[in-house]
mmCIF file of N, CA and C in Angstrom:
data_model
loop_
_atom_site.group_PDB
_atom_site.id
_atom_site.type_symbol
_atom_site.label_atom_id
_atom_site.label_comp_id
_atom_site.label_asym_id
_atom_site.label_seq_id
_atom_site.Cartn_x
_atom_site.Cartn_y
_atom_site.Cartn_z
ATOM 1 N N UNK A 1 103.811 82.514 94.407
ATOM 2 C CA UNK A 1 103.351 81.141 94.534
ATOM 3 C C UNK A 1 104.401 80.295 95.258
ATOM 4 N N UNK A 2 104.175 78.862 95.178
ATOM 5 C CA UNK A 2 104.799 77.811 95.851
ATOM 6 C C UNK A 2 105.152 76.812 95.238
ATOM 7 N N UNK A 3 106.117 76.278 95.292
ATOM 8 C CA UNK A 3 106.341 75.079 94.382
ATOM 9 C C UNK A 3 106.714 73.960 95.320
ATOM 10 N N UNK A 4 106.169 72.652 94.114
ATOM 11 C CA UNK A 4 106.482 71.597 94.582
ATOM 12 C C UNK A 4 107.247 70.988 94.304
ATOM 13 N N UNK A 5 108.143 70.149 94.655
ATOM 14 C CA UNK A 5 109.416 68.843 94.050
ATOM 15 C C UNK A 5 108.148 68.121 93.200
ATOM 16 N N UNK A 6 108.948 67.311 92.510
ATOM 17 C CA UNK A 6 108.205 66.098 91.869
ATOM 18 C C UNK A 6 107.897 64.757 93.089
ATOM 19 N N UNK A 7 108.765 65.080 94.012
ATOM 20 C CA UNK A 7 108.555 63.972 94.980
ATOM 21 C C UNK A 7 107.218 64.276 96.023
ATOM 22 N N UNK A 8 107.053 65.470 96.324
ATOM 23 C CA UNK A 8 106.168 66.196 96.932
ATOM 24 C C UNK A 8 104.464 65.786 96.635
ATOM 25 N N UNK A 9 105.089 66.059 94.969
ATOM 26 C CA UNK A 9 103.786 65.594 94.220
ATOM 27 C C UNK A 9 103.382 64.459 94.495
ATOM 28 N N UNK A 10 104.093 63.426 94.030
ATOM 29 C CA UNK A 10 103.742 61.924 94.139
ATOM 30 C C UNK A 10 102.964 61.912 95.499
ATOM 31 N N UNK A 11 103.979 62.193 97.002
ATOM 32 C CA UNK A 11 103.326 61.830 98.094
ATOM 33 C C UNK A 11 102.139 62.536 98.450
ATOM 34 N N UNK A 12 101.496 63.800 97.401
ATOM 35 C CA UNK A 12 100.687 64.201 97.488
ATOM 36 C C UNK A 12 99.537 63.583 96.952
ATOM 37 N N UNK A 13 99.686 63.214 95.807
ATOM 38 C CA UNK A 13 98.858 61.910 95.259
ATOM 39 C C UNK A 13 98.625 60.680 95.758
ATOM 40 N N UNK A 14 99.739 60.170 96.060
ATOM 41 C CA UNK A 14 99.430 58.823 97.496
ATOM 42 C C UNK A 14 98.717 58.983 98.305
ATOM 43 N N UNK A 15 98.971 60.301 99.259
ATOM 44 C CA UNK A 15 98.042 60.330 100.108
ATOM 45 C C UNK A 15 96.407 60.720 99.560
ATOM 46 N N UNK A 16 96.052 61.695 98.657
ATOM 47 C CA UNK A 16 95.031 61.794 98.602
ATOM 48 C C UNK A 16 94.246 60.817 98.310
ATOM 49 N N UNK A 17 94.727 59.686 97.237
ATOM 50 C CA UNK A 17 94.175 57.994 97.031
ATOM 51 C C UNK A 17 93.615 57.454 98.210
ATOM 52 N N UNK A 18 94.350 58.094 99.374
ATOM 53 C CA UNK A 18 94.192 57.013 100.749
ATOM 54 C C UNK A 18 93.317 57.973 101.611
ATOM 55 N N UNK A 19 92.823 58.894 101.094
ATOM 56 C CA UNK A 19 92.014 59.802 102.048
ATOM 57 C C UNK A 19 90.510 59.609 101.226
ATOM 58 N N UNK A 20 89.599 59.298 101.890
ATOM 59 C CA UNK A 20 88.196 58.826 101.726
ATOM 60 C C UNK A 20 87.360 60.067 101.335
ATOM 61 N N UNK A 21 87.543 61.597 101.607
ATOM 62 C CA UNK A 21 86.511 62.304 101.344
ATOM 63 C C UNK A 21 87.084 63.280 99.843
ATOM 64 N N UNK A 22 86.446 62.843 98.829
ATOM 65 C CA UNK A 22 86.506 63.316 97.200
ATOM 66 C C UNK A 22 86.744 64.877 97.526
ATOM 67 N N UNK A 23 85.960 65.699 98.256
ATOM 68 C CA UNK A 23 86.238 67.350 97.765
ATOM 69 C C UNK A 23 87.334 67.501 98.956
ATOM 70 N N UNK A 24 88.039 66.930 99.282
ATOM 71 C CA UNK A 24 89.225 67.610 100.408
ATOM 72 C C UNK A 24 90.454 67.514 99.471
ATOM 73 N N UNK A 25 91.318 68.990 99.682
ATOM 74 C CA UNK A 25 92.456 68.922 99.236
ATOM 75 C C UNK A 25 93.817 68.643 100.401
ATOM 76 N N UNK A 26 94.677 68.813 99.981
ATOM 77 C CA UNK A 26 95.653 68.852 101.644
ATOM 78 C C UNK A 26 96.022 70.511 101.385
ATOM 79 N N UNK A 27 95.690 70.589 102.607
ATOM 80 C CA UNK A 27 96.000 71.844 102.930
ATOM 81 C C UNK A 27 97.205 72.330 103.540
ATOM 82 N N UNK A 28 98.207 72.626 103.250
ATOM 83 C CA UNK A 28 99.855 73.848 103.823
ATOM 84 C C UNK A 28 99.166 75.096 104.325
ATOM 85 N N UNK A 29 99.717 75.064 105.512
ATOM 86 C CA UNK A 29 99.001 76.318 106.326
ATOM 87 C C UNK A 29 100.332 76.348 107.867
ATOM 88 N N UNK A 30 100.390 77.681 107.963
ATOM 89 C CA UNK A 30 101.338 78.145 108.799
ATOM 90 C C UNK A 30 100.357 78.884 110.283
ATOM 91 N N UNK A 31 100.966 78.152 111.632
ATOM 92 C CA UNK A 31 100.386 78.597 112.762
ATOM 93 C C UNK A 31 101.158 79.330 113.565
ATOM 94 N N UNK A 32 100.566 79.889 114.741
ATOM 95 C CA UNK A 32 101.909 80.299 115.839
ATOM 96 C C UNK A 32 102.060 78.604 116.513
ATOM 97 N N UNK A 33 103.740 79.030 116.942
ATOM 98 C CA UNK A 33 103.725 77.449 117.513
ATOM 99 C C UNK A 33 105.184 77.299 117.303
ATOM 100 N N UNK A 34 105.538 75.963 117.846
ATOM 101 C CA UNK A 34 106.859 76.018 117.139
ATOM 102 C C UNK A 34 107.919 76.080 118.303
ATOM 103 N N UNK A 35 109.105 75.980 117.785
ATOM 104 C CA UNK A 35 110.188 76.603 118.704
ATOM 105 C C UNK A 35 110.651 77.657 118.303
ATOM 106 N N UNK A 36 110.500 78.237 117.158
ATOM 107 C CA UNK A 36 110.809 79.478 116.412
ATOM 108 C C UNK A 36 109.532 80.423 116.257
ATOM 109 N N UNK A 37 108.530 80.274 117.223
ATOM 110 C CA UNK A 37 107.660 81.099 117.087
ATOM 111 C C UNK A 37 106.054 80.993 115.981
ATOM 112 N N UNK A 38 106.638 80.123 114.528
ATOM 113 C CA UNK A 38 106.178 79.978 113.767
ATOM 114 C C UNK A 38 106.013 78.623 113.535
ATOM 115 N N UNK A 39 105.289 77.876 112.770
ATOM 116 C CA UNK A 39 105.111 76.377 112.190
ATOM 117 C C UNK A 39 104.487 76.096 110.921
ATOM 118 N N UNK A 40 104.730 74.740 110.379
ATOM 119 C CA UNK A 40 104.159 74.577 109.535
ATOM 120 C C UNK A 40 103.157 73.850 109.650
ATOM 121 N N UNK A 41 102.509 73.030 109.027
ATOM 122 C CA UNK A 41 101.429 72.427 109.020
ATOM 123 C C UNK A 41 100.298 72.064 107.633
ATOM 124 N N UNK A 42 99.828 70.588 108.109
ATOM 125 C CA UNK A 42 99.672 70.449 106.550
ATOM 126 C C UNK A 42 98.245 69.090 107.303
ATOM 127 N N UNK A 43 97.109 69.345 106.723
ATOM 128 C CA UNK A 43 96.047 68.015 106.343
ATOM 129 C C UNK A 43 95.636 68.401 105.595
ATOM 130 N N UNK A 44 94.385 67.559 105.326
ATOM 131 C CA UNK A 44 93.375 67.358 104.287
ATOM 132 C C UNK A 44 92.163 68.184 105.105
ATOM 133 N N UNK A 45 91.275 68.728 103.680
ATOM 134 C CA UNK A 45 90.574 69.834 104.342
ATOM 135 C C UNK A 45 90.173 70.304 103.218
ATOM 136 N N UNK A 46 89.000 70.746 102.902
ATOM 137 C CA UNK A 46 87.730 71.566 102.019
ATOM 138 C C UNK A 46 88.175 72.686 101.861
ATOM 139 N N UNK A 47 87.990 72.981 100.378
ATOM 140 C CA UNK A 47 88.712 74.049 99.866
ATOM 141 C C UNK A 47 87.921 75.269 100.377
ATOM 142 N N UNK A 48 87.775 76.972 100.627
ATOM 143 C CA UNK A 48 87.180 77.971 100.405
ATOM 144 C C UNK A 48 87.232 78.634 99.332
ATOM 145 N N UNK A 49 86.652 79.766 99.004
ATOM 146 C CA UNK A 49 86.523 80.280 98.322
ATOM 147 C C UNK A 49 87.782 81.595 98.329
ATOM 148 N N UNK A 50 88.315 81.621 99.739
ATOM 149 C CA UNK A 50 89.557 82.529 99.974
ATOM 150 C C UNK A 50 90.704 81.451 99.469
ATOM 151 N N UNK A 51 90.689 80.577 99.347
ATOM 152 C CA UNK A 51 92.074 79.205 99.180
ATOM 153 C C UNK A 51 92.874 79.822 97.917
ATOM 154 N N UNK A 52 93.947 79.683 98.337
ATOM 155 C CA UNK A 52 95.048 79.878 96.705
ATOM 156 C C UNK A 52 94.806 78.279 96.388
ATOM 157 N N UNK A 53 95.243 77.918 95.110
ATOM 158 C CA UNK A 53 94.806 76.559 94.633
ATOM 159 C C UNK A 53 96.139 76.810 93.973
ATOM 160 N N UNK A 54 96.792 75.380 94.193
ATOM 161 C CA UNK A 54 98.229 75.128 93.230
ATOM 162 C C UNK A 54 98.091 73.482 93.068
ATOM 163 N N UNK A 55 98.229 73.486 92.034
ATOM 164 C CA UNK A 55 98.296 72.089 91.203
ATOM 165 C C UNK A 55 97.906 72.361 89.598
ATOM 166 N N UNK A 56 97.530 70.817 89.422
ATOM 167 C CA UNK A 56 97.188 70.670 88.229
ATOM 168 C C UNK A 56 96.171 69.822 88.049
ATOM 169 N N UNK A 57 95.239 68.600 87.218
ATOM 170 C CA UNK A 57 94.775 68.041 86.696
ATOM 171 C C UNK A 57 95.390 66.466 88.093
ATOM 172 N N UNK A 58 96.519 66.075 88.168
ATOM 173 C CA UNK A 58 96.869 64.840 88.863
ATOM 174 C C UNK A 58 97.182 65.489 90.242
ATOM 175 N N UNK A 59 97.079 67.165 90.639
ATOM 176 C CA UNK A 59 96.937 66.784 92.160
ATOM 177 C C UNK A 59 96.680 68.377 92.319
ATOM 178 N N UNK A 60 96.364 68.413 93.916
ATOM 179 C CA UNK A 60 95.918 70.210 94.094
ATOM 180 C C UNK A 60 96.004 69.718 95.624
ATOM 181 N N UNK A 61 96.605 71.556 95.826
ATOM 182 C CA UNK A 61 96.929 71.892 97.285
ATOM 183 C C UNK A 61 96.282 72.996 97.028
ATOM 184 N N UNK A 62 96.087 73.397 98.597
ATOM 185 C CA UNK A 62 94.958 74.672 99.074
ATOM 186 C C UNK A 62 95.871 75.346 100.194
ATOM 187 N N UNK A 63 95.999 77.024 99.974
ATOM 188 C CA UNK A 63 96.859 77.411 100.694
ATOM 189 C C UNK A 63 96.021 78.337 101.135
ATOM 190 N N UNK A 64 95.465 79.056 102.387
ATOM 191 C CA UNK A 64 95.068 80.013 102.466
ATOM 192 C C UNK A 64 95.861 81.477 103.048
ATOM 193 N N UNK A 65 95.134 82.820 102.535
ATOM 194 C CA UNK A 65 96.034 83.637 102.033
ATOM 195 C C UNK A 65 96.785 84.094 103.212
ATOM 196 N N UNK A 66 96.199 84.063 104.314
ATOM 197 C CA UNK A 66 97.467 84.796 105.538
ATOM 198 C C UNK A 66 98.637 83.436 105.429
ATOM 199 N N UNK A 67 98.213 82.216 105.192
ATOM 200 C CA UNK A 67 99.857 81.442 105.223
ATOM 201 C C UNK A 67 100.333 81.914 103.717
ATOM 202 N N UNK A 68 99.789 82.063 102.645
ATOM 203 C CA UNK A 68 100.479 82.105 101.900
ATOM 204 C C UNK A 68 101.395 83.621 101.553
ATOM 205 N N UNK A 69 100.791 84.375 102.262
ATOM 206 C CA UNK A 69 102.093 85.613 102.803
ATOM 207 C C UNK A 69 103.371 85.378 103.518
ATOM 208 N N UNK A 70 103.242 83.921 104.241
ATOM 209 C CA UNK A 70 104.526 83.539 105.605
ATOM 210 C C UNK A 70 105.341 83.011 104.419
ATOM 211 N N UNK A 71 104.949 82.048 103.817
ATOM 212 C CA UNK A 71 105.610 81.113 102.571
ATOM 213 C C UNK A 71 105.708 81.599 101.439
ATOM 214 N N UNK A 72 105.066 82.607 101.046
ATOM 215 C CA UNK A 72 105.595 82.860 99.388
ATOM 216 C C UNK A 72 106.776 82.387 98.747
ATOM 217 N N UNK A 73 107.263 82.052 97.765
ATOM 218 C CA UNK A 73 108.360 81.746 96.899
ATOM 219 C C UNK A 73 108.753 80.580 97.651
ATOM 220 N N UNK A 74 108.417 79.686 98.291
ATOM 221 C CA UNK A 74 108.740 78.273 98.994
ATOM 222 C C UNK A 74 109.248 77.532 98.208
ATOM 223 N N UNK A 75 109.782 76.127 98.185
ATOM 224 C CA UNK A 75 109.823 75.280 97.403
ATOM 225 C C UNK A 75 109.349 74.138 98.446
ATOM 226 N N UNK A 76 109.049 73.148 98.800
ATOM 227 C CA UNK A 76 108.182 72.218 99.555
ATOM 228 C C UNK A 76 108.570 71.070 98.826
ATOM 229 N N UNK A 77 109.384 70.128 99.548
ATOM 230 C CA UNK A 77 109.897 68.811 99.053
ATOM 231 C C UNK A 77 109.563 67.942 99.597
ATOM 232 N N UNK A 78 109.098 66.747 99.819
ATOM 233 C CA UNK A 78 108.965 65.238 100.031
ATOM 234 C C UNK A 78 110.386 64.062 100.316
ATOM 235 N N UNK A 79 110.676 64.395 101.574
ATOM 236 C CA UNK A 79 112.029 63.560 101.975
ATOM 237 C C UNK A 79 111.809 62.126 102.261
ATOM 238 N N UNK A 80 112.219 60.332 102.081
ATOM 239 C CA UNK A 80 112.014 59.702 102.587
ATOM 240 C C UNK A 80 113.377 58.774 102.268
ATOM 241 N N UNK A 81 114.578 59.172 102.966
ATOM 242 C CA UNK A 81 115.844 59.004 103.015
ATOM 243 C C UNK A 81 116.225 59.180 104.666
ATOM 244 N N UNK A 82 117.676 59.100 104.803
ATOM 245 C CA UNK A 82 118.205 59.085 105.748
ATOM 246 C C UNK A 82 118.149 60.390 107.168
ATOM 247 N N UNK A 83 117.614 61.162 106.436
ATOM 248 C CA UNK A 83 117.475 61.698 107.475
ATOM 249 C C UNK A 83 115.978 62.530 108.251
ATOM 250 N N UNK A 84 115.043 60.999 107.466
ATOM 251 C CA UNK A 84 113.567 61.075 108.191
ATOM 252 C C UNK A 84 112.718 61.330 106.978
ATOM 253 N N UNK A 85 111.433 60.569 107.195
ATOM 254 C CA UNK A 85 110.631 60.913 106.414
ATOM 255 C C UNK A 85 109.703 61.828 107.074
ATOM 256 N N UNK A 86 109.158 62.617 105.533
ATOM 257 C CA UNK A 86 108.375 63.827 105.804
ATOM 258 C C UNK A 86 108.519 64.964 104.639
ATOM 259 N N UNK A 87 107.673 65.911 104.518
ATOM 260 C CA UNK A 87 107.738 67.282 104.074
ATOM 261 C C UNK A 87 108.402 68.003 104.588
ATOM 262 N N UNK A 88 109.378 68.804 103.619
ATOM 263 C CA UNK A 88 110.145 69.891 104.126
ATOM 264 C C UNK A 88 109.846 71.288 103.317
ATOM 265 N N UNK A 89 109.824 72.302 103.863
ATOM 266 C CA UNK A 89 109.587 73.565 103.748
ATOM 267 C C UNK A 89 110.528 74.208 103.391
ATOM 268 N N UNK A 90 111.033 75.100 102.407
ATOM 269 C CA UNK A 90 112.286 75.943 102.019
ATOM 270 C C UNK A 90 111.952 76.968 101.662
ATOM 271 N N UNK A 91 111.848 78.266 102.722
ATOM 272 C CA UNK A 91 111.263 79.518 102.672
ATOM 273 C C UNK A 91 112.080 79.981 103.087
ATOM 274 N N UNK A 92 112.184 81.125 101.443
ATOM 275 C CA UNK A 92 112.737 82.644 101.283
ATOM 276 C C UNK A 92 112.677 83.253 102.830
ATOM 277 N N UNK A 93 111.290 83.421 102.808
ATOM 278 C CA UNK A 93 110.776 84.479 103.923
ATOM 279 C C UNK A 93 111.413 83.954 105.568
ATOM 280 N N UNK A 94 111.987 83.062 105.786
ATOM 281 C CA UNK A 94 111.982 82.519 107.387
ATOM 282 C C UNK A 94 113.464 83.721 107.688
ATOM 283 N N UNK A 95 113.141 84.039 108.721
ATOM 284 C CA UNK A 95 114.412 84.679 109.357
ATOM 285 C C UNK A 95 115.127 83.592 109.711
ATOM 286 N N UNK A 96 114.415 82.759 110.703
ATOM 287 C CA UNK A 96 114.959 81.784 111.300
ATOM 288 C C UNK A 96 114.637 80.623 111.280
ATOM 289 N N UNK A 97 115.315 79.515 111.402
ATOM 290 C CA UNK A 97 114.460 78.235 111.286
ATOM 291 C C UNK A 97 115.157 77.520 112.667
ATOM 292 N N UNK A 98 114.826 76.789 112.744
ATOM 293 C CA UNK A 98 114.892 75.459 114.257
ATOM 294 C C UNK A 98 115.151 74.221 113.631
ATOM 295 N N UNK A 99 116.087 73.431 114.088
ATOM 296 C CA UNK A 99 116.844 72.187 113.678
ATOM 297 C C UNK A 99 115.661 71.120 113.582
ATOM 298 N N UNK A 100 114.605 71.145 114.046
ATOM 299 C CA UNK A 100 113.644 70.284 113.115
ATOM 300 C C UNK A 100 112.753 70.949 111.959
ATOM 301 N N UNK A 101 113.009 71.532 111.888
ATOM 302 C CA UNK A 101 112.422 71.988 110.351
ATOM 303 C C UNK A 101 111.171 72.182 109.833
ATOM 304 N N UNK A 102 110.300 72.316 111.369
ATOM 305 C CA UNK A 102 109.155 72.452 111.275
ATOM 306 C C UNK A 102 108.392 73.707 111.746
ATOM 307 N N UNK A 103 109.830 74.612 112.152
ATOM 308 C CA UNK A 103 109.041 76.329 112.365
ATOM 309 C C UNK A 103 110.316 77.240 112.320
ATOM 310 N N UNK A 104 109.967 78.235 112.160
ATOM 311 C CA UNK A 104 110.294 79.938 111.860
ATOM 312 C C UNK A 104 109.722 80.490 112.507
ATOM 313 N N UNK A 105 110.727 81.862 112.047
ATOM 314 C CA UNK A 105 110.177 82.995 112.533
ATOM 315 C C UNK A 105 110.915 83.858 111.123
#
C-alpha cells in the first residue's frame, strides 16, 4: 500500500469539498513522461472496479493497479512551505528521481 501524511489528507479533503462531482475520487497514477522517464500524476476521476481504494470514512484515493506496482510502499506528503506548494511522492521503488520531484525511473 501507500500512505498518506496527515497533511496530504487534509489537502485531500479540501480539495474534494471544492470538486462538484460526488462519485469522483482523486486519483495518483504514474505515466511515461517526465525527465526521468517516469511521472507522477494526480486528478479527480471515477473509481473502477480494478482501483486500489486507500482511505477512510473522511477521505479516499483511487490508485490503479499498474501505478500501484511503480509506487508501492510510498509515503505521499502535502508541502505548502518554502520550498513550493504541492504533493510530493517518496518512493522506495524510484531508481532515480529529477530535481523537481515529479518523475523517476
Amino acid at each position: 500500500m501507500i500512505e498518506l501524511t496527515e497533511s496530504a489528507i487534509q489537502k485531500v479533503i479540501e480539495l474534494k469539498k471544492s470538486n462538484s462531482q460526488e462519485n469522483e475520487r482523486l486519483r495518483i497514477f504514474v505515466s511515461e513522461g517526465g525527465c526521468s522517464g517516469m511521472e507522477y500524476g494526480m486528478k479527480f476521476d471515477e473509481p473502477t472496479l480494478q482501483d486500489i481504494k486507500i482511505g477512510n470514512d473522511r477521505y479516499e484515493v483511487i490508485i490503479d493497479p499498474q501505478s500501484m506496482d511503480q509506487i508501492q510502499g510510498s509515503v505521499v506528503d502535502f508541502d505548502d512551505g518554502l520550498h513550493g506548494t504541492g504533493f510530493s511522492v517518496k518512493n522506495p521503488n524510484a531508481n532515480e528521481t529529477c530535481g523537481c520531484g515529479r518523475s523517476f525511473s
